[in-house]
Amino acid sequence: MSDLDEKKETEDKEDSKADAITAVLIISCLTVATYIWVSSQ
């Protein structure tokens, strides 16, 4: 039982890390897109 709990915690940590990386990528893309849009005005 404890082994399963440990595996679940590890998966949750990996999922949250992936979510954080995805969020950073999205914010970076939006920032770059906004910068290009503003500079081309």
PDB file of C-alpha atoms in Angstrom:
ATOM      1  CA  MET A   1       0.000   0.000   0.000  1.00  0.00           C
ATOM      2  CA  SER A   2       2.753   2.461   0.912  1.00  0.00           C
ATOM      3  CA  ASP A   3       4.599   1.665  -2.331  1.00  0.00           C
ATOM      4  CA  LEU A   4       1.532   2.636  -4.340  1.00  0.00           C
ATOM      5  CA  ASP A   5       1.182   5.882  -2.373  1.00  0.00           C
ATOM      6  CA  GLU A   6       4.827   6.769  -3.062  1.00  0.00           C
ATOM      7  CA  LYS A   7       4.410   6.098  -6.788  1.00  0.00           C
ATOM      8  CA  LYS A   8       1.282   8.264  -6.857  1.00  0.00           C
ATOM      9  CA  GLU A   9       3.122  11.143  -5.146  1.00  0.00           C
ATOM     10  CA  THR A  10       5.984  10.890  -7.644  1.00  0.00           C
ATOM     11  CA  GLU A  11       3.546  10.987 -10.571  1.00  0.00           C
ATOM     12  CA  ASP A  12       1.774  14.020  -9.086  1.00  0.00           C
ATOM     13  CA  LYS A  13       5.103  15.849  -8.738  1.00  0.00           C
ATOM     14  CA  GLU A  14       6.035  15.040 -12.344  1.00  0.00           C
ATOM     15  CA  ASP A  15       2.601  16.190 -13.554  1.00  0.00           C
ATOM     16  CA  SER A  16       2.884  19.508 -11.711  1.00  0.00           C
ATOM     17  CA  LYS A  17       6.405  19.988 -13.121  1.00  0.00           C
ATOM     18  CA  ALA A  18       5.085  19.377 -16.651  1.00  0.00           C
ATOM     19  CA  ASP A  19       2.210  21.804 -16.015  1.00  0.00           C
ATOM     20  CA  ALA A  20       4.680  24.455 -14.828  1.00  0.00           C
ATOM     21  CA  ILE A  21       6.863  23.994 -17.932  1.00  0.00           C
ATOM     22  CA  THR A  22       3.782  24.206 -20.174  1.00  0.00           C
ATOM     23  CA  ALA A  23       2.646  27.398 -18.430  1.00  0.00           C
ATOM     24  CA  VAL A  24       6.089  28.991 -18.869  1.00  0.00           C
ATOM     25  CA  LEU A  25       6.114  28.071 -22.578  1.00  0.00           C
ATOM     26  CA  ILE A  26       2.631  29.534 -23.119  1.00  0.00           C
ATOM     27  CA  ILE A  27       3.542  32.764 -21.294  1.00  0.00           C
ATOM     28  CA  SER A  28       6.779  33.030 -23.299  1.00  0.00           C
ATOM     29  CA  CYS A  29       4.930  32.549 -26.600  1.00  0.00           C
ATOM     30  CA  LEU A  30       2.324  35.168 -25.652  1.00  0.00           C
ATOM     31  CA  THR A  31       5.040  37.614 -24.576  1.00  0.00           C
ATOM     32  CA  VAL A  32       6.990  37.168 -27.820  1.00  0.00           C
ATOM     33  CA  ALA A  33       3.818  37.398 -29.921  1.00  0.00           C
ATOM     34  CA  THR A  34       2.787  40.605 -28.133  1.00  0.00           C
ATOM     35  CA  TYR A  35       6.270  42.088 -28.583  1.00  0.00           C
ATOM     36  CA  ILE A  36       6.266  41.297 -32.331  1.00  0.00           C
ATOM     37  CA  TRP A  37       2.707  42.654 -32.702  1.00  0.00           C
ATOM     38  CA  VAL A  38       3.583  45.906 -30.880  1.00  0.00           C
ATOM     39  CA  SER A  39       6.854  46.409 -32.761  1.00  0.00           C
ATOM     40  CA  SER A  40       5.106  45.914 -36.124  1.00  0.00           C
ATOM     41  CA  GLN A  41       2.446  48.553 -35.409  1.00  0.00           C
TER      42      GLN A  41
END
